[in-house]
Short mmCIF file of C-alpha atoms and ligand atoms in Angstrom, two decimals:
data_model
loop_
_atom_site.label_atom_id
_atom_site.label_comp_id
_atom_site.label_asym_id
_atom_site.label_seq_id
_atom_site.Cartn_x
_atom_site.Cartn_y
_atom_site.Cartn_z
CA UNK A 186 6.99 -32.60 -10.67
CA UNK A 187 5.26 -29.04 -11.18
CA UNK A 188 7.29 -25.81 -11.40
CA UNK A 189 5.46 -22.67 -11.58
CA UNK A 190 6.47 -19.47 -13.16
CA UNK A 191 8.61 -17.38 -11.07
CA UNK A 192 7.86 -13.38 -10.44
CA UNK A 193 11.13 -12.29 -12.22
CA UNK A 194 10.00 -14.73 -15.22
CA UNK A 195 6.84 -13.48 -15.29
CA UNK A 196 7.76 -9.76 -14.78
CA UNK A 197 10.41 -10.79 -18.10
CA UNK A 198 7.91 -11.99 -20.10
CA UNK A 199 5.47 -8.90 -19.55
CA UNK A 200 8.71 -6.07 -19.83
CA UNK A 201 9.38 -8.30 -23.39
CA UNK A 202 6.08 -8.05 -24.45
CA UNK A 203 6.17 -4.83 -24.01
CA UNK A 204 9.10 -3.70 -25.54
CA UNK A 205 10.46 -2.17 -22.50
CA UNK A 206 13.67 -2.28 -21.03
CA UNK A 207 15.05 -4.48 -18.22
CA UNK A 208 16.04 -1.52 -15.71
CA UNK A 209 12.29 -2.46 -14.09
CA UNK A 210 13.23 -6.01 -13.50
CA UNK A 211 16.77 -4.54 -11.42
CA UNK A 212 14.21 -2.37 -9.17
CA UNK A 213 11.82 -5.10 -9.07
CA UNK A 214 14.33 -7.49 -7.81
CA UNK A 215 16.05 -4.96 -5.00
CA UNK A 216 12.41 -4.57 -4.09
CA UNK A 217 11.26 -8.50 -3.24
CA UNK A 218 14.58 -9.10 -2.19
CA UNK A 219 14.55 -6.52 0.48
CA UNK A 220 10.50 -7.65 1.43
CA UNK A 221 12.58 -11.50 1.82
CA UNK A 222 14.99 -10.24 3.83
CA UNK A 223 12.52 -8.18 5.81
CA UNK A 224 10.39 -11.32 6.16
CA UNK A 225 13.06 -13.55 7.89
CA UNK A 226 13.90 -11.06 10.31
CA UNK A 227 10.30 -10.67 11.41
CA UNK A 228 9.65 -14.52 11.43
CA UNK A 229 12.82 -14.85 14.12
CA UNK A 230 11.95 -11.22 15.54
CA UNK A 231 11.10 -12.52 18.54
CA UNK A 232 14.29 -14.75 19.30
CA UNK A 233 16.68 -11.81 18.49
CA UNK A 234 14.78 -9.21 20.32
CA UNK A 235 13.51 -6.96 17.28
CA UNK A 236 9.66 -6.72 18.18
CA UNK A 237 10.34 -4.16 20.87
CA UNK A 238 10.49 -0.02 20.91
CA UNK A 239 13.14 1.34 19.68
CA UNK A 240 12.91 4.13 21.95
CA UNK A 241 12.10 6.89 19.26
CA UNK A 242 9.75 8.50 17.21
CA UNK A 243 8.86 8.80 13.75
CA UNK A 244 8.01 12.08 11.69
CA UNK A 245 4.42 11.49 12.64
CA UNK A 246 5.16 11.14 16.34
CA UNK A 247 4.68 7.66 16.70
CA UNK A 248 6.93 5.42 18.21
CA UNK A 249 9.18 3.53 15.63
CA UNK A 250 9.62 -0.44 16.81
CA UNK A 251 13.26 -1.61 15.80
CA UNK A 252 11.77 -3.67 12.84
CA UNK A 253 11.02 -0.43 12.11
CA UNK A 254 14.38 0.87 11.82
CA UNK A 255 15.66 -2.74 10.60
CA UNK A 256 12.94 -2.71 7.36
CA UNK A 257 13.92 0.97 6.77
CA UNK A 258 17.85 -0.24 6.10
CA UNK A 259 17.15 -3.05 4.31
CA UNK A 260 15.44 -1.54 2.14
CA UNK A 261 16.97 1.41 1.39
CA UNK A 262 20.12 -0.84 1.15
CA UNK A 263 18.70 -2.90 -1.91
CA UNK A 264 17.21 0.46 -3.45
CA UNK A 265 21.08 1.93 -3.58
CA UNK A 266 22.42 -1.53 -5.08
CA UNK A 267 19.60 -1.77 -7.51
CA UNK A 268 21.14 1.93 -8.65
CA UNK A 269 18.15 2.38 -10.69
CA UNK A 270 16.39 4.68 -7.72
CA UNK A 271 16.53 8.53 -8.29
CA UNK A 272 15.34 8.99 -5.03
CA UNK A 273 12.18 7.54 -2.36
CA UNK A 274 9.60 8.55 0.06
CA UNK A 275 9.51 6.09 3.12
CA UNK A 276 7.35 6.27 5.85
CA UNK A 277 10.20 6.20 8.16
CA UNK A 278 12.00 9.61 7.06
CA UNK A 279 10.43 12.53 7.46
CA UNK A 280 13.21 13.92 3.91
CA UNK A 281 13.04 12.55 1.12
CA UNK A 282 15.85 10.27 0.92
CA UNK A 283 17.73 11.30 -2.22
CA UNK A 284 20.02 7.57 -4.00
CA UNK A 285 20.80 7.89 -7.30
CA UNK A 286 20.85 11.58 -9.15
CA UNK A 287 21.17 8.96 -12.45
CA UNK A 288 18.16 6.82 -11.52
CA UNK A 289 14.85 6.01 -13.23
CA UNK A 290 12.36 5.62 -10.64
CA UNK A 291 10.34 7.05 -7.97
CA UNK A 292 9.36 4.85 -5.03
CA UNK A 293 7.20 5.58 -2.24
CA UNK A 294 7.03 3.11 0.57
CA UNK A 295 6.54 1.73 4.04
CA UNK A 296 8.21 -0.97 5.00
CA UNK A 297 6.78 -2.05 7.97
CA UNK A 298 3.03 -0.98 7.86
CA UNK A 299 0.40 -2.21 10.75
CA UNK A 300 3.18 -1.54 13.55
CA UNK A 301 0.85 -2.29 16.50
CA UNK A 302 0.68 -6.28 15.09
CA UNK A 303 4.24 -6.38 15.13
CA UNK A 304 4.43 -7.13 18.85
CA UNK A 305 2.40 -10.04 18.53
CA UNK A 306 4.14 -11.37 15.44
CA UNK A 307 0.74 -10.91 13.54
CA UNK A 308 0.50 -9.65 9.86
CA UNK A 309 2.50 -6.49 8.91
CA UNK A 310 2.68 -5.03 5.14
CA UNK A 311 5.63 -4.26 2.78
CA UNK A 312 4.20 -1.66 0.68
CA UNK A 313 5.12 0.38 -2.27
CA UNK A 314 4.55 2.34 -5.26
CA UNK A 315 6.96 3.73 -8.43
CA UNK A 316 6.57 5.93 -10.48
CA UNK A 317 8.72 7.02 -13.53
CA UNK A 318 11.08 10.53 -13.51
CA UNK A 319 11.08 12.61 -16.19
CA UNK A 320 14.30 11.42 -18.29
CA UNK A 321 14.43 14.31 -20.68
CA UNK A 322 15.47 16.78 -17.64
CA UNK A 323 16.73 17.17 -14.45
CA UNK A 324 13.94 15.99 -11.62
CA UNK A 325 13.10 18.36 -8.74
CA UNK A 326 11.73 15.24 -5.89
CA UNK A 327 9.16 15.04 -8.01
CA UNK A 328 5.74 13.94 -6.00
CA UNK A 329 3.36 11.88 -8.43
CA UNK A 330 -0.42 11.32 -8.32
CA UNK A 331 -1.11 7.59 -8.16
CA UNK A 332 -2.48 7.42 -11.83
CA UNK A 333 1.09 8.18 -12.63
CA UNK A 334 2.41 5.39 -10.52
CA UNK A 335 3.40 2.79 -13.23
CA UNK A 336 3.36 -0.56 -10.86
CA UNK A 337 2.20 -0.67 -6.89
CA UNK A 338 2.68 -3.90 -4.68
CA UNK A 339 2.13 -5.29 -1.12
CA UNK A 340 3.77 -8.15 0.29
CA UNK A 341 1.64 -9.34 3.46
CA UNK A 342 4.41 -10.24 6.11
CA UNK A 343 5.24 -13.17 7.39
CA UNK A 344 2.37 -14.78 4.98
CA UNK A 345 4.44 -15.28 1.81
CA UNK A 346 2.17 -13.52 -0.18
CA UNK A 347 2.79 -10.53 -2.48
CA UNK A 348 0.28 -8.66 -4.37
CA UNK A 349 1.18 -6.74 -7.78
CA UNK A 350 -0.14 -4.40 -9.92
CA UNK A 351 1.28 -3.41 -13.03
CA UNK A 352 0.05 0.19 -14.97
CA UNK A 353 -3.13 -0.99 -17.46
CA UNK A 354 -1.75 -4.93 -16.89
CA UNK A 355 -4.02 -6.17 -14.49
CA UNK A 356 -3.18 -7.27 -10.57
CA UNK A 357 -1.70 -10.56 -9.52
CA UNK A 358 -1.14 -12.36 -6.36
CA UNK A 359 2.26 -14.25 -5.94
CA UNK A 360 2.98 -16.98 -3.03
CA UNK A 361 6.25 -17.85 -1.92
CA UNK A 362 7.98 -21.41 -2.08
CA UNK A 363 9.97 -23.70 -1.03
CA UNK A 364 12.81 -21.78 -2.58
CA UNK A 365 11.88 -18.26 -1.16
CA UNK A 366 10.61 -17.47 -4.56
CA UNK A 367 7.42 -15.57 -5.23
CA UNK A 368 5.69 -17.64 -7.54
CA UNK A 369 2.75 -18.98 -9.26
CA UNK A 370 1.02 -15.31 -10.66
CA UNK A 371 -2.26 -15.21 -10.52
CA UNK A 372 -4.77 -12.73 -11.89
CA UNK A 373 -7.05 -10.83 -9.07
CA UNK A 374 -10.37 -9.85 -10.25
CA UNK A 375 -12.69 -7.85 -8.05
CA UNK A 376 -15.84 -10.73 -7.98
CA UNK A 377 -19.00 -9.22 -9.17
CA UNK A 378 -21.45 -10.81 -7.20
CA UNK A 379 -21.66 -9.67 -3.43
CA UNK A 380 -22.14 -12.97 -1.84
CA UNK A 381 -18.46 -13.74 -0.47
CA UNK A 382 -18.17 -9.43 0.04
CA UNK A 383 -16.45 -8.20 3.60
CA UNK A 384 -16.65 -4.74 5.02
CA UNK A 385 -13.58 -3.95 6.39
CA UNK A 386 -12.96 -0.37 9.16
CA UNK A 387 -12.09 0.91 12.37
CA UNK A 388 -15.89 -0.22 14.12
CA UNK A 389 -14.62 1.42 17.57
CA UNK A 390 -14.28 4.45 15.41
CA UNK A 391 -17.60 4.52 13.47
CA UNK A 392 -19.47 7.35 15.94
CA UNK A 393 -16.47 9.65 15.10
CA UNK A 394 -17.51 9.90 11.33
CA UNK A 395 -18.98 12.28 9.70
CA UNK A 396 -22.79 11.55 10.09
CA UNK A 397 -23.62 10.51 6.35
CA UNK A 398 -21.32 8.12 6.73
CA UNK A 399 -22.39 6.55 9.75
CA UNK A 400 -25.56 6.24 8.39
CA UNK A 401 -24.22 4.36 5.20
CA UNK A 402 -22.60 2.42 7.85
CA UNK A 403 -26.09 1.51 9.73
CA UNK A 404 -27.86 0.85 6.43
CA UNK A 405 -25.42 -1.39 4.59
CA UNK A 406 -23.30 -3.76 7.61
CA UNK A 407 -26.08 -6.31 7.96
CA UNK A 408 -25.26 -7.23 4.33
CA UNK A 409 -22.26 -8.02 4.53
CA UNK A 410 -19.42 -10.32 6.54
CA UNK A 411 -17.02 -7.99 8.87
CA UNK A 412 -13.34 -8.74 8.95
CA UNK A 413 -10.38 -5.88 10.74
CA UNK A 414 -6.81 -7.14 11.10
CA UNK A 415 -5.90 -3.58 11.67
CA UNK A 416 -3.34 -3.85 9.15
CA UNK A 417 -3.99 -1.93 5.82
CA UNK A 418 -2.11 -4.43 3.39
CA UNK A 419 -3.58 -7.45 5.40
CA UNK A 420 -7.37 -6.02 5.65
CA UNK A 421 -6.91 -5.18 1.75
CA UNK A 422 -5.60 -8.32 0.49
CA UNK A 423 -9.18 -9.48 2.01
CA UNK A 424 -10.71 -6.81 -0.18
CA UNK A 425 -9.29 -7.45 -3.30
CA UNK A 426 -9.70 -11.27 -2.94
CA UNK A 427 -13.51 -11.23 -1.37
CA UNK A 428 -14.49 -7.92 -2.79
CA UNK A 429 -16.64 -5.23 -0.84
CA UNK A 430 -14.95 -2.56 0.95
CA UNK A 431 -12.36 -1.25 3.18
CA UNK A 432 -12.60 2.49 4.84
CA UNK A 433 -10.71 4.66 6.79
CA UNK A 434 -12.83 7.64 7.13
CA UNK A 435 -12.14 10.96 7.69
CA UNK A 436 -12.65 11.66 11.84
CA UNK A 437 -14.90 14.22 12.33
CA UNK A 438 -16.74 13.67 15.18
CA UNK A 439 -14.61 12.71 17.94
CA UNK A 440 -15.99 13.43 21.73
CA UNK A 441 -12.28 15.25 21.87
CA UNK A 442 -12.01 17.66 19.45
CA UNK A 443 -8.08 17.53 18.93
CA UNK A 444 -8.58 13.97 18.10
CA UNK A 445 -10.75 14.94 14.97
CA UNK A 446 -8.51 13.80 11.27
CA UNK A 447 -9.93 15.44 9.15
CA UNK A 448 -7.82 14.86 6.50
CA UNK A 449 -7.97 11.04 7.24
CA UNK A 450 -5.37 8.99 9.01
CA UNK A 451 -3.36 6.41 6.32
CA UNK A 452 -0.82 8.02 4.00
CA UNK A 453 -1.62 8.76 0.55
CA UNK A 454 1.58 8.17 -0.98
CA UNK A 455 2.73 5.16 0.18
CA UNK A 456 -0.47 3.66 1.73
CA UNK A 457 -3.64 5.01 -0.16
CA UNK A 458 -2.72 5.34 -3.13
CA UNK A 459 -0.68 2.09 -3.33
CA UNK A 460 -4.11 0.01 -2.61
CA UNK A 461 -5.95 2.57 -4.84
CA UNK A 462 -3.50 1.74 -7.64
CA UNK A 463 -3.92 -2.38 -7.27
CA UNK A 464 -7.80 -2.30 -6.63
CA UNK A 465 -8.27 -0.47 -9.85
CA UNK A 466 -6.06 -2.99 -12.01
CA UNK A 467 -8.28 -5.67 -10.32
CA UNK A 468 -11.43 -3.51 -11.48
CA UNK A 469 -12.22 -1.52 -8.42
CA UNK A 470 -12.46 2.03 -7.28
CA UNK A 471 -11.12 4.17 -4.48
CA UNK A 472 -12.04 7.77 -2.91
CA UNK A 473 -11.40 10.25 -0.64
CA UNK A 474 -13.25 11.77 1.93
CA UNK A 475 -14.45 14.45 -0.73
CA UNK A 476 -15.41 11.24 -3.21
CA UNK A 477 -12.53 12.12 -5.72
CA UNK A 478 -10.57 9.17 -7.10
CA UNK A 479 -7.70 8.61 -4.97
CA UNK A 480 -5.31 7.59 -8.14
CA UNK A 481 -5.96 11.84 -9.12
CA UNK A 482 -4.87 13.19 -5.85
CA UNK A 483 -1.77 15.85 -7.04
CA UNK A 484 0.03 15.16 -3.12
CA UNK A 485 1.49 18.65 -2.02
CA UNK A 486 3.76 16.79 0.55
CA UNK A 487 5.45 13.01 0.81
CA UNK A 488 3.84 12.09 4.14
CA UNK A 489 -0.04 13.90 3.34
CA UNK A 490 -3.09 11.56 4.52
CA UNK A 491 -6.15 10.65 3.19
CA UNK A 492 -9.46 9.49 4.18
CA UNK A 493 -10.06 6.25 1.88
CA UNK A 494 -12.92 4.27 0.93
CA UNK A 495 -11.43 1.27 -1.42
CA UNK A 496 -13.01 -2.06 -3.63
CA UNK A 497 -15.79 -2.71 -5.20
CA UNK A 498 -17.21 -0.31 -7.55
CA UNK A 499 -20.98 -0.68 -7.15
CA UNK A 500 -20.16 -0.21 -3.15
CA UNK A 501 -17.45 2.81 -3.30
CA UNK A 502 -19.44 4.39 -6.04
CA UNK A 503 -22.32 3.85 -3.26
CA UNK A 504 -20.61 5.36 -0.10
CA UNK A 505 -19.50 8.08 -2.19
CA UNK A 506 -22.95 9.55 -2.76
CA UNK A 507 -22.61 10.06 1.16
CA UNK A 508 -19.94 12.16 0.76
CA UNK A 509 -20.15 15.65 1.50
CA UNK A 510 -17.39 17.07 3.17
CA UNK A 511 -16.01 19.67 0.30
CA UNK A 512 -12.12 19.82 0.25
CA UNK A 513 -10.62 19.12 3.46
CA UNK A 514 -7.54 20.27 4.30
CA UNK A 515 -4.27 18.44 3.24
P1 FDP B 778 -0.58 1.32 12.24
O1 FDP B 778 -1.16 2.59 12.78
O2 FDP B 778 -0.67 0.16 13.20
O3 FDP B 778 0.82 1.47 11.66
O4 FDP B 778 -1.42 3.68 8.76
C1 FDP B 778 -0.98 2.68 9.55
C2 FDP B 778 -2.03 1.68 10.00
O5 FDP B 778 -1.51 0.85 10.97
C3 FDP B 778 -2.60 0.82 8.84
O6 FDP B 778 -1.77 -0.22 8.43
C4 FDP B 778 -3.88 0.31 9.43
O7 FDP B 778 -4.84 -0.03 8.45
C5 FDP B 778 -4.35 1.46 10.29
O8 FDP B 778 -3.20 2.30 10.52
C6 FDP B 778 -4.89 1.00 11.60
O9 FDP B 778 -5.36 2.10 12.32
P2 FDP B 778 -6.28 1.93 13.63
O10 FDP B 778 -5.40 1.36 14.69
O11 FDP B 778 -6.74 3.31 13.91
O12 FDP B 778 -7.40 1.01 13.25
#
């Protein structure tokens, strides 16, 4: 019989090897246990009625579905347990939610990204960065630019599949088993050669970007295969398996003006930077709608968007030649 390595084993090994202390492994563990518990409630969603609206809206004026609400607990619940959680940025609260005055870490998350597949039971993402406070002073809800994030993760829900990055250790892809134990790491490396490369956007929104882009658009798609799940951790765990590229531009152009996003529609905190974080441990690249690395970004406020372009090098560094809008507002 074969056992494979387990996440926490893995994660002891590398905090060992490292001569760093175990207070990680106690936020890594509130983290995957709240993404299990999240999972079995969406896999039996259906039967107990917690796929529909919850009959509210978020800070972003979208309506919140209760798995919503029920991944937003959960979560925080295992963050207070874990007590190692100074305080987080969630999607789902518009404050910052301030746990433990005494705690290490930052985190940033969503818990239940891709809401419009969660009707249909299809892929949603668990996702998540931390960053490190300041231990030799008191912390003021400190905001941090991804290249101070110090690990980033996704777990693609209900797939079993969680995606990790740790700061200058590389990315790796865990599957669960039999046990409900993430197992089995394995190192992601961008590939180098195109041939199994997928472009990956928003096609009924390509005439509503900015014109350069478009055009990169025209010139490039025949290359390469097309995949959308509409799901940012489930398109990008595509990406950073297959290489090539996923995009969510900026949205300049729209036929109604007060649809125009100029600033870009996914999160930077919590969404952007998070996939900017993991595709550059696995040797990518990602940029903004101005073409500045995403992972630099200072953010001036928890729930600021970004445009993104994320994946490959040779084809972000590409698109980003096409870049010309010059600081857009955030
Ligand atoms: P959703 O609006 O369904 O919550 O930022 C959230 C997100 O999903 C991403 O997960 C996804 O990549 C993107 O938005 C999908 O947006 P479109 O529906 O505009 O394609």
């Amino acid at each position: 019989m074969q056992f494979e390595e387990t996440v926490m084993g893995f994660l002891l090994h590398h905090q060992e090897k490292h001569h760093r202390t175990y207070h990680f492994l106690i936020l890594m563990d509130a983290l995957i246990s709240a993404a299990k518990h999240i999972e079995q409630y969406y896999l039996t969603g259906a039967l107990k009625g917690n796929v529909g609206l919850a009959g509210s809206v978020n800070v972003h004026g979208e309506d919140v579905f209760r798995m919503d609400q029920i991944a937003q607990e959960i979560t925080l619940h295992y963050l207070r347990v874990s007590g190692r959680v100074i305080h987080a940025v969630s999607e789902e609260s518009e404050e910052i939610v301030q746990i433990n005055p005494e705690g290490r870490y930052f985190v940033y998350f969503d818990p239940l990204d891709g809401s419009s597949n969660v009707r249909h039971g299809l892929p949603v993402g668990f996702m998540f960065g931390v960053a490190k406070r300041n231990l030799e002073g008191p912390e003021d809800n400190h905001l941090r630019a991804g290249r101070e994030y110090i690990a980033a993760g996704m777990f693609v829900i209900p797939t079993g599949t969680f995606t990790l990055a740790l700061k200058d250790a590389g990315a790796w892809r865990f599957h669960i088993d039999e046990t409900m134990q993430f197992v089995k790491p394995t190192r992601i490396v961008l590939p180098e050669d195109g041939t199994s490369w997928e472009l990956s956007f928003n096609s009924a929104n390509r005439h509503t970007y900015s014109k350069p882009v478009q055009n990169w658009i025209t010139q490039n798609e025949a290359k390469y295969a097309f995949r959308y799940i509409g799901a940012l951790a489930a398109d990008f765990h595509r990406t950073v398996s297959n290489g090539g590229m996923f995009l969510y531009p900026a949205i300049v152009n729209h036929p109604d003006p007060k649809k125009n996003r100029p600033q870009g529609k996914l999160r930077l905190m919590y969404e952007a930077a998070v996939v900017a974080f993991i595709c550059s441990e696995a040797g990518g690249a990602a940029v903004d709608e101005t073409g500045r690395s995403i992972l630099d970004v200072q953010p001036k406020n928890p729930h600021q968007r970004s445009a993104l372009y994320v994946g490959s090098k040779r084809l972000v560094e590409d698109i980003r030649g096409s870049l010309t809008i010059p600081n857009p507002p955030i």
